[in-house]
CSV table of C-alpha atoms and ligand atoms in Angstrom, one decimal:
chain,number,residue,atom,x,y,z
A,1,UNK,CA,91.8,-65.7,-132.6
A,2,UNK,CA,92.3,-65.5,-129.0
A,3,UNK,CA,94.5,-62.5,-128.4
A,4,UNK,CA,95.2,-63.1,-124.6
A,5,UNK,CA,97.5,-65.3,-122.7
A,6,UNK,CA,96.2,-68.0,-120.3
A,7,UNK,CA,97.8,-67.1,-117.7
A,8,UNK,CA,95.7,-69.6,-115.1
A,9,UNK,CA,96.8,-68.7,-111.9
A,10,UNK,CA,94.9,-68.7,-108.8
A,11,UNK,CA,96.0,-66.0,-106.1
A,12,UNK,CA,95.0,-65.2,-102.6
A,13,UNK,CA,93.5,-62.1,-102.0
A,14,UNK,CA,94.7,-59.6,-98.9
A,15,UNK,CA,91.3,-60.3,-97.6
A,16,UNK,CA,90.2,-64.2,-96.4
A,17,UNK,CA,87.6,-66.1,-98.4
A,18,UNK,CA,88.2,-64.1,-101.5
A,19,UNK,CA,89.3,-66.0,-104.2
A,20,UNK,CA,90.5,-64.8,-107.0
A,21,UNK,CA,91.7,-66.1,-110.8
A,22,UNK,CA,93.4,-63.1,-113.0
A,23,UNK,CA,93.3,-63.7,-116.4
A,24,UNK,CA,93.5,-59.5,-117.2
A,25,UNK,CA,94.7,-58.7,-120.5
A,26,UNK,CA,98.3,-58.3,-120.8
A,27,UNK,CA,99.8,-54.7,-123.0
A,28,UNK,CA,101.5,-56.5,-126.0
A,29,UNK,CA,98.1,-57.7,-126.9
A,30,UNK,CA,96.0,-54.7,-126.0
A,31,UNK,CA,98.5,-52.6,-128.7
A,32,UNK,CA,98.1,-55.6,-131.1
A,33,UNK,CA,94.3,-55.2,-130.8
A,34,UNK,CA,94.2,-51.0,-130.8
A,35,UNK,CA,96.8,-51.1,-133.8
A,36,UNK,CA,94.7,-53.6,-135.6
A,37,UNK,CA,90.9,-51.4,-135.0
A,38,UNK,CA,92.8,-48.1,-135.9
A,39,UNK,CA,94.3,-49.1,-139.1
A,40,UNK,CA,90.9,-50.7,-140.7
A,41,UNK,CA,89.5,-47.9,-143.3
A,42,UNK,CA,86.2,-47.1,-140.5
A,43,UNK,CA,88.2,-47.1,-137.3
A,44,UNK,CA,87.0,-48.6,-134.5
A,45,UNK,CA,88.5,-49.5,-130.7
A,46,UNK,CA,86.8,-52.4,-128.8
A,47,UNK,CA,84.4,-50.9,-126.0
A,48,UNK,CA,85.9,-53.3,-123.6
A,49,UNK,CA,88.9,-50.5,-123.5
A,50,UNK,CA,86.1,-48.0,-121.4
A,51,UNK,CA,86.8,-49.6,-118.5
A,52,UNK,CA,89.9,-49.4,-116.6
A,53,UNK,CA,89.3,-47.6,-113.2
A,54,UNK,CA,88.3,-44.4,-113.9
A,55,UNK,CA,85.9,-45.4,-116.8
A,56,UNK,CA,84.3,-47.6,-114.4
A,57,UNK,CA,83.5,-44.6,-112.4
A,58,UNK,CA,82.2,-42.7,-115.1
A,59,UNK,CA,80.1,-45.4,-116.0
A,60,UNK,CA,79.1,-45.7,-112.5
A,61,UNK,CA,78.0,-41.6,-112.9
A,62,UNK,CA,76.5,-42.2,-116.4
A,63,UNK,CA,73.8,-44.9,-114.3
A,64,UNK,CA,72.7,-41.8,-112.4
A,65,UNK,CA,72.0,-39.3,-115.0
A,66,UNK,CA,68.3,-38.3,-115.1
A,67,UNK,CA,68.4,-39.5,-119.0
A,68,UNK,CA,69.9,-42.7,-118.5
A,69,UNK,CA,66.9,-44.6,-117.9
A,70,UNK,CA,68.1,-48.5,-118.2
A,71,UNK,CA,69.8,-48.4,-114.5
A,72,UNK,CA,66.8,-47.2,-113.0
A,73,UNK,CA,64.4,-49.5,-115.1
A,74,UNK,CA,65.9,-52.5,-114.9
A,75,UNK,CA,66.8,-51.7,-110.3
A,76,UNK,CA,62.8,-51.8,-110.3
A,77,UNK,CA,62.4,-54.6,-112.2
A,78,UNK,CA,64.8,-56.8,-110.0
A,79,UNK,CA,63.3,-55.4,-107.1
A,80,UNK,CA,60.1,-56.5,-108.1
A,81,UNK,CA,60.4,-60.0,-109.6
A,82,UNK,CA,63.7,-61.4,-107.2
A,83,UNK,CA,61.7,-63.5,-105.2
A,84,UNK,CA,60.0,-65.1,-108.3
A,85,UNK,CA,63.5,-65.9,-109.6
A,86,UNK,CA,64.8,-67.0,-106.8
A,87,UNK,CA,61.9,-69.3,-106.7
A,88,UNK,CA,63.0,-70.6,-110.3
A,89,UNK,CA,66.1,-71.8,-109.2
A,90,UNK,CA,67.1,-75.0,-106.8
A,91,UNK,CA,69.3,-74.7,-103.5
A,92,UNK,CA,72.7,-75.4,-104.7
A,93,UNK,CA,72.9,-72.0,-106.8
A,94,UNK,CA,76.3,-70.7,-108.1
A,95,UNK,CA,75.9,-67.1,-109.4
A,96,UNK,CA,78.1,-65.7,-112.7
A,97,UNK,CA,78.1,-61.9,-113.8
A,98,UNK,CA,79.2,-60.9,-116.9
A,99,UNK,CA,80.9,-57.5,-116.1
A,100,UNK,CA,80.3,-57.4,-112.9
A,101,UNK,CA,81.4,-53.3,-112.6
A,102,UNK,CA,80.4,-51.8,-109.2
A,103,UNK,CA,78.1,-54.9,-108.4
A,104,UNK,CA,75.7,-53.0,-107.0
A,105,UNK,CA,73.2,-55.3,-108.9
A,106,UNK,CA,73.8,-58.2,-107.6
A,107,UNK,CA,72.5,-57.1,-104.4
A,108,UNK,CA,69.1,-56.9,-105.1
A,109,UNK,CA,69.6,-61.0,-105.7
A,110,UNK,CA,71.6,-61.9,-103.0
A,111,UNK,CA,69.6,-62.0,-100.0
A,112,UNK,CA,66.7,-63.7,-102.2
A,113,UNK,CA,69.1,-66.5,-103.8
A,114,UNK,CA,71.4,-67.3,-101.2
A,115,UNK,CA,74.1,-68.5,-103.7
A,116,UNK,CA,77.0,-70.7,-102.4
A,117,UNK,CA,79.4,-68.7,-104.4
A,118,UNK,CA,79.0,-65.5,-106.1
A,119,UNK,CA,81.3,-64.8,-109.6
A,120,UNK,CA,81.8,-61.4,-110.2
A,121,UNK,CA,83.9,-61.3,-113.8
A,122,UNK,CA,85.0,-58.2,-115.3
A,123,UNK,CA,88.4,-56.7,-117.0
A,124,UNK,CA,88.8,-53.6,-114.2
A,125,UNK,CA,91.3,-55.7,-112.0
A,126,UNK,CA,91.0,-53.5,-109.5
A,127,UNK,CA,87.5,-52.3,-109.6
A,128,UNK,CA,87.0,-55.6,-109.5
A,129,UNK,CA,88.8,-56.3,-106.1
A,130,UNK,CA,87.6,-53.6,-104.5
A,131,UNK,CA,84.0,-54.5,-105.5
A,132,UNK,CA,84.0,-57.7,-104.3
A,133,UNK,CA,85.9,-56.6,-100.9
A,134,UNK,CA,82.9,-53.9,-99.9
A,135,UNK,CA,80.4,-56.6,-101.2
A,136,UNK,CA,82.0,-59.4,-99.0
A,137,UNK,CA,81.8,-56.8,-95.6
A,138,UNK,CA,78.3,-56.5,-96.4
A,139,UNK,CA,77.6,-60.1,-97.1
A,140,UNK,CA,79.9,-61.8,-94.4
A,141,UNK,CA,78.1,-65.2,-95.5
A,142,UNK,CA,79.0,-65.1,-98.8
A,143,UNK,CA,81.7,-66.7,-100.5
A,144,UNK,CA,83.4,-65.0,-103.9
A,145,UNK,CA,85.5,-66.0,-106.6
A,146,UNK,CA,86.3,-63.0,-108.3
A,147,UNK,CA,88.0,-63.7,-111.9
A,148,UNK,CA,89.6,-61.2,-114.0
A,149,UNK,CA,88.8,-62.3,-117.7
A,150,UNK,CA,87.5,-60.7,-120.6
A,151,UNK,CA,84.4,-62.5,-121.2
A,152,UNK,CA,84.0,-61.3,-124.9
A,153,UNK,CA,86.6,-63.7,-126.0
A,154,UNK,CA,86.1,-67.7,-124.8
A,155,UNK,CA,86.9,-68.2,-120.8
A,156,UNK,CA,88.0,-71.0,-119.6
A,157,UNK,CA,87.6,-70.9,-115.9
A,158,UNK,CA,89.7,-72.5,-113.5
A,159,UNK,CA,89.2,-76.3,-112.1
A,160,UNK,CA,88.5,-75.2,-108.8
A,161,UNK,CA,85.5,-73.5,-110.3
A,162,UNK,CA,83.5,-76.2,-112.0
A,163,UNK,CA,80.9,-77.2,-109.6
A,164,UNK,CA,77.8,-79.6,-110.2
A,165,UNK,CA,75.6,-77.0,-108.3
A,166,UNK,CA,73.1,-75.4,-110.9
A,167,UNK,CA,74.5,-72.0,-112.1
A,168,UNK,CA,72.6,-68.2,-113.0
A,169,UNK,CA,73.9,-66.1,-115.3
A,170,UNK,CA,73.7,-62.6,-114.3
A,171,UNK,CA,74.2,-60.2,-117.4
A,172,UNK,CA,72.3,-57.2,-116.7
A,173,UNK,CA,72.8,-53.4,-118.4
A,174,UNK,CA,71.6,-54.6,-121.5
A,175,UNK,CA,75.9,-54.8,-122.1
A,176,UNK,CA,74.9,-57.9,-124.4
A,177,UNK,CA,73.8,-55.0,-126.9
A,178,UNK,CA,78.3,-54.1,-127.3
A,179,UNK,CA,77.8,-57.5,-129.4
A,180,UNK,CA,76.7,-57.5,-132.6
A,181,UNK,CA,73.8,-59.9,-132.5
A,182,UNK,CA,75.7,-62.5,-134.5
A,183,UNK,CA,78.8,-62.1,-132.3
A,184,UNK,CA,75.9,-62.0,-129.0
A,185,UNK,CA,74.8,-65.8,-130.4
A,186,UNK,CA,78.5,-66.7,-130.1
A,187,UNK,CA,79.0,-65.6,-126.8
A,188,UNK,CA,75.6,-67.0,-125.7
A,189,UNK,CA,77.0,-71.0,-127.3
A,190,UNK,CA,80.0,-70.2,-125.1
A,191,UNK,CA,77.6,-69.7,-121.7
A,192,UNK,CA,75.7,-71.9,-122.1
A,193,UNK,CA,78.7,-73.9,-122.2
A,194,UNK,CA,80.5,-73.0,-119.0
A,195,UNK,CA,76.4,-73.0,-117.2
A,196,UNK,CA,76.1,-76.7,-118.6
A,197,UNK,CA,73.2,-78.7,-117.4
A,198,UNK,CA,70.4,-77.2,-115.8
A,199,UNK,CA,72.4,-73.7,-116.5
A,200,UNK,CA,70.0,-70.5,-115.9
A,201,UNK,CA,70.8,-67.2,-117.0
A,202,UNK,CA,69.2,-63.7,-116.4
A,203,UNK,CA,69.6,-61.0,-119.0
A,204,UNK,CA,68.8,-57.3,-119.4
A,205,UNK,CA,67.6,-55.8,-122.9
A,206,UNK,CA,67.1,-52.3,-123.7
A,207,UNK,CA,64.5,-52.5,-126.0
A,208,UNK,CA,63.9,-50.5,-129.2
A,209,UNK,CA,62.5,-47.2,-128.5
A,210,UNK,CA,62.0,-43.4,-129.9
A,211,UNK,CA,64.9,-42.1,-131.3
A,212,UNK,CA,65.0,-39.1,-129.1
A,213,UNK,CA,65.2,-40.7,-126.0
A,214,UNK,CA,67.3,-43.7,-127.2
A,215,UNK,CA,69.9,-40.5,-128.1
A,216,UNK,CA,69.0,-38.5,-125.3
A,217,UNK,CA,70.7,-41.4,-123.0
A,218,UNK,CA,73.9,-41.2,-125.0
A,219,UNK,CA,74.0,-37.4,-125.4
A,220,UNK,CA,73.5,-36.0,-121.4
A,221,UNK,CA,73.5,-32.8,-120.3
A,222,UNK,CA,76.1,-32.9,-118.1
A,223,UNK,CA,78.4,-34.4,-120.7
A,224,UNK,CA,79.0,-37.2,-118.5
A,225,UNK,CA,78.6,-39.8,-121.5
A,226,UNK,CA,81.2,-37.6,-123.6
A,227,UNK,CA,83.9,-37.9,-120.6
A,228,UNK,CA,83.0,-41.6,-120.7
A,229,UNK,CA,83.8,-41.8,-124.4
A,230,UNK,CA,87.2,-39.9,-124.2
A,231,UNK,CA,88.6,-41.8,-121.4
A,232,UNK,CA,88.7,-45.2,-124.1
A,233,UNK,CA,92.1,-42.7,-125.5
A,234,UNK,CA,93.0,-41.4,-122.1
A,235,UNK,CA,93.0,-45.4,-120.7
A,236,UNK,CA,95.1,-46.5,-124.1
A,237,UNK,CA,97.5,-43.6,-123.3
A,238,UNK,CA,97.8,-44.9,-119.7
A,239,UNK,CA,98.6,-48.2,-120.9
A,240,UNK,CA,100.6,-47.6,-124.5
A,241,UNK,CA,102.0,-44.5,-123.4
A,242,UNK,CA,100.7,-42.7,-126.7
A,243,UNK,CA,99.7,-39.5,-126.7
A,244,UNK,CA,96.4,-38.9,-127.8
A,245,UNK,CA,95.0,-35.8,-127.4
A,246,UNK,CA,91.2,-35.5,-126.2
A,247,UNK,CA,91.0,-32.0,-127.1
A,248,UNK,CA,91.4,-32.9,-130.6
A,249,UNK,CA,88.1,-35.0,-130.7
A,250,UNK,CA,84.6,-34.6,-130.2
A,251,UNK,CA,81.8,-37.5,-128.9
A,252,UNK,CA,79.1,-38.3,-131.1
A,253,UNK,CA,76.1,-40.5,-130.2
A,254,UNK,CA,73.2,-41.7,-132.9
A,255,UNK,CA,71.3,-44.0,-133.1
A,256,UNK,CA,70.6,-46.2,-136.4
A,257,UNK,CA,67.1,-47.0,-137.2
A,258,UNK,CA,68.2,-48.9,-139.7
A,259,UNK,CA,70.7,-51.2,-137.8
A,260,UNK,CA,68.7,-50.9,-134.3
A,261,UNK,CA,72.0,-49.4,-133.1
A,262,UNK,CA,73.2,-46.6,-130.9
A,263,UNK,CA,76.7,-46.1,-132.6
A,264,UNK,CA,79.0,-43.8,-129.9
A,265,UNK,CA,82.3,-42.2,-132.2
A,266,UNK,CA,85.0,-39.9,-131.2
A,267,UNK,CA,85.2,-38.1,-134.4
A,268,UNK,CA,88.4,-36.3,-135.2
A,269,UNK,CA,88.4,-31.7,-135.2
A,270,UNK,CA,91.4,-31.5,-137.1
A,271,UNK,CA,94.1,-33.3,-139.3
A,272,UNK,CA,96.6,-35.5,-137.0
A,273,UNK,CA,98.7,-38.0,-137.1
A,274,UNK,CA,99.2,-40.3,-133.9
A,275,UNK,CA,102.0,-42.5,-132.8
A,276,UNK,CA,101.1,-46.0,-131.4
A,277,UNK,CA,104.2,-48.0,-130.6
A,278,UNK,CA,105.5,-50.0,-127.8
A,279,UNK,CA,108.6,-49.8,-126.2
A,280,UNK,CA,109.0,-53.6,-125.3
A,281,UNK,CA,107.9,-54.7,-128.7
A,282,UNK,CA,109.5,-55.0,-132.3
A,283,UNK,CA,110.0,-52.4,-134.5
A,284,UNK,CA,107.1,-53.7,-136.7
A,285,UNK,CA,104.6,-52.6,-133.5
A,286,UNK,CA,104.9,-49.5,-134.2
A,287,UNK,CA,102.8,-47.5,-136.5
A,288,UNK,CA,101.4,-44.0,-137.5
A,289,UNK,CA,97.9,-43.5,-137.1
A,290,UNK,CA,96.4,-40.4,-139.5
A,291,UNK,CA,93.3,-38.6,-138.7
A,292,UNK,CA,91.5,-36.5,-141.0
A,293,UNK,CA,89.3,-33.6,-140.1
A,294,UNK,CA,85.6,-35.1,-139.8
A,295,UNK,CA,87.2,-38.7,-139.5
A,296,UNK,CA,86.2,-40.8,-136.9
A,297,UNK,CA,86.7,-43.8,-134.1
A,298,UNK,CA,83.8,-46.4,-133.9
A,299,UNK,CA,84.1,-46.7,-129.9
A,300,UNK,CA,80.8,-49.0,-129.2
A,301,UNK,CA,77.6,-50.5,-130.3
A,302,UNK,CA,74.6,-50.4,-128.5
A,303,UNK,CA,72.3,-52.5,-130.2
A,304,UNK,CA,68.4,-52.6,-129.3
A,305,UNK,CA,66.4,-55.3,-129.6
A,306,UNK,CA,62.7,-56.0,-129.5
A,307,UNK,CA,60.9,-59.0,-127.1
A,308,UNK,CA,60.7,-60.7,-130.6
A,309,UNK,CA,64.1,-60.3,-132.1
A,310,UNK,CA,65.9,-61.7,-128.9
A,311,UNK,CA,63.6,-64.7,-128.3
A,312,UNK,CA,64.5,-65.7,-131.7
A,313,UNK,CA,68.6,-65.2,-130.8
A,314,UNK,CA,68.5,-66.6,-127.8
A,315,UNK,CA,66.7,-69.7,-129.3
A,316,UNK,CA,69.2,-69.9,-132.0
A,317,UNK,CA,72.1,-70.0,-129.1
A,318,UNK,CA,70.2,-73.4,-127.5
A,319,UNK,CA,68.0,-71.0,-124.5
A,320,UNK,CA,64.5,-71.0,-124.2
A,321,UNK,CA,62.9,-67.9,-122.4
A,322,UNK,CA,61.2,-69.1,-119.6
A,323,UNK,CA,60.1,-65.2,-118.6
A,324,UNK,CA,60.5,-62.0,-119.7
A,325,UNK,CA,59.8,-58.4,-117.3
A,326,UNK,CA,59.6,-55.0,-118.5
A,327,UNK,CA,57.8,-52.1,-117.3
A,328,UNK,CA,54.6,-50.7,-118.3
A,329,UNK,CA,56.2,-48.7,-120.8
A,330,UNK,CA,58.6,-51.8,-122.3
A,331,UNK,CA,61.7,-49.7,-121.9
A,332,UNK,CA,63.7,-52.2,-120.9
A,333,UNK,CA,63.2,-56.3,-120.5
A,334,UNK,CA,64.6,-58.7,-118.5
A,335,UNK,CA,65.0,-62.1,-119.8
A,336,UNK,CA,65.3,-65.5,-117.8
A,337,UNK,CA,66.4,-67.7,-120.3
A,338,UNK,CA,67.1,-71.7,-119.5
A,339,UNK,CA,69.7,-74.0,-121.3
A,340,UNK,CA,68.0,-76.5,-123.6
B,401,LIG,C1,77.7,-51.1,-121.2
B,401,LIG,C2,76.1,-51.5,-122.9
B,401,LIG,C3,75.4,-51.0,-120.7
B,401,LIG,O1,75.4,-49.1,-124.1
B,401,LIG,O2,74.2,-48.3,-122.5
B,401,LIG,C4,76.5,-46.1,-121.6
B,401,LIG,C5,77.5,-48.4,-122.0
B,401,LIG,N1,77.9,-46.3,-123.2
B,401,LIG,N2,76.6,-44.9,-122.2
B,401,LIG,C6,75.2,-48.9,-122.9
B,401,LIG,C7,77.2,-47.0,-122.2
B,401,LIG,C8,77.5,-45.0,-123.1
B,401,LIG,C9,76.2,-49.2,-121.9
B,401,LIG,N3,76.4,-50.7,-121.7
């Protein structure tokens, strides 16, 4: 079910040559969506809730901590292989992120690809903005179409936006593992879509690893990660107007051998009860939430995949691998995958 209103309007930025398509999820929907994941027997909220402003920052601090390692890997990989990739593409290249965050990323591909148009999409309106404002002041050549979607249900991008030049998909972070990996083949049948013929797309894996340091990067000292995890209630207050309180949780992060998951929770200290309702909305909106003591909310997946397991679902979502990178300790891959 698609759970968001196409709203598709094109607007002009404050600053020239920016472009930008909002298609940002509006609050009806987000209480539909939070009333629906908290009243399921094993709650859970949708990780796409982490990032309104501030949780984009967090996650922007969580990419620095010393045991955070996929940032860092997968930097030095792009450092090292972006003129190979750039070599894999023709002229006429139009340049998608998933997510797009801080796109800091990106840069390390820029100067090497030369797209004509750079898509940064993410759900943090104005992260987003302001991302694509500093990138354009360092870039002055570069044109961007910023679009504010949430690209884990299907997007359907504007006109104006459907070009014959050959597109890249950027999805790096390894954010592919918030999917499960049949909802991830899903997603992929829907990219491959909107890259259509000749469509490219790079891809970042965090491979499966030691449980210690898979939990270790989830579970940092500076409790950076738990901060992270608590601002999915405080960003659903902001925007509901309920009232949970933080205090009365606690972040836990394991990982399952078994389902080659990291599972992040906020797990409840005490009994509570929690009122989500919306003052715009019918009565029926409204609803009382009950916590137990030890209870918890599923907040994200992080699945892990070996070089094996992700060949065979990107092949099952019509991409062949053309290459795949890691580093000498296969931390982290990343995957150029081509539409077949
Ligand atoms: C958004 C999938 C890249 O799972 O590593 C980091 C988000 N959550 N620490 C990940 C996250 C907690 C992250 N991705």
């Amino acid at each position: 079910m698609n759970l968001y209103s196409r709203k598709t309007l094109t607007t002009e930025s404050s600053r020239k040559g920016l472009r930008f398509f909002d298609d940002q999820p509006v609050a009806e929907n987000i209480l539909t969506e939070v009333i629906a994941g908290l009243s399921q027997p094993n709650k859970i909220l949708p990780a796409k809730y982490f990032y309104d402003e501030q949780g984009s920052k967090l996650f922007e601090a969580i990419t620095q901590l010393p045991e955070y390692y996929p940032t860092r890997v997968e930097i030095n990989l792009l450092r090292e292989h972006h003129e190979t990739i750039a070599k894999l593409l023709k002229d006429d290249v139009w340049l998608l992120e998933y997510g797009s965050g801080a796109s800091l990323k990106i840069r390390l591909l820029l100067q090497a690809i030369r797209p004509n148009c750079y898509v940064p999409m993410d759900i943090s309106k104005d992260f987003l903005l302001a991302s694509a404002e500093s990138l354009m002041e360092d870039y002055p050549w570069l044109n961007v179409y910023a679009a504010c979607v949430d690209y884990s249900q299907p997007i359907s991008l504007p006109a104006d936006m459907i070009t014959s030049a050959q597109k890249l998909g950027f999805f790096p972070g390894s954010s592919i593992g918030n999917f499960s990996p049949q909802e991830a083949q899903i997603f992929l049948h829907g990219v491959r879509k909107t890259l259509g013929k000749d469509g490219t797309m790079l891809v970042g894996i965090d491979l499966q690893k030691d449980k210690q340091i898979l939990e270790a990067a989830y579970n940092d000292c500076q409790g950076v990660t738990a901060a992270f995890n608590f601002n999915i209630l405080q960003n659903i207050n902001r925007v509901l107007g309920t009232q949970f309180n933080i205090d009365y949780f606690e972040h836990k992060a394991i990982y399952s051998e078994e389902k080659n998951r990291i599972e992040m929770h906020l797990v409840s200290t005490m009994d509570q009860i929690v009122k989500i309702s919306d003052v715009n909305a019918a009565d029926s909106e409204s609803k009382n939430i009950t916590f137990q003591t030890g209870e918890s909310i599923h907040t994200e997946n992080s699945y892990k995949y070996s070089k094996q397991s992700f060949t065979d679902l990107v092949e099952g979502a019509g991409f062949e691998v053309q290459e795949c990178w890691s580093d000498d300790k296969d931390y982290f891959a990343m995957f150029f995958l081509r539409c077949c």
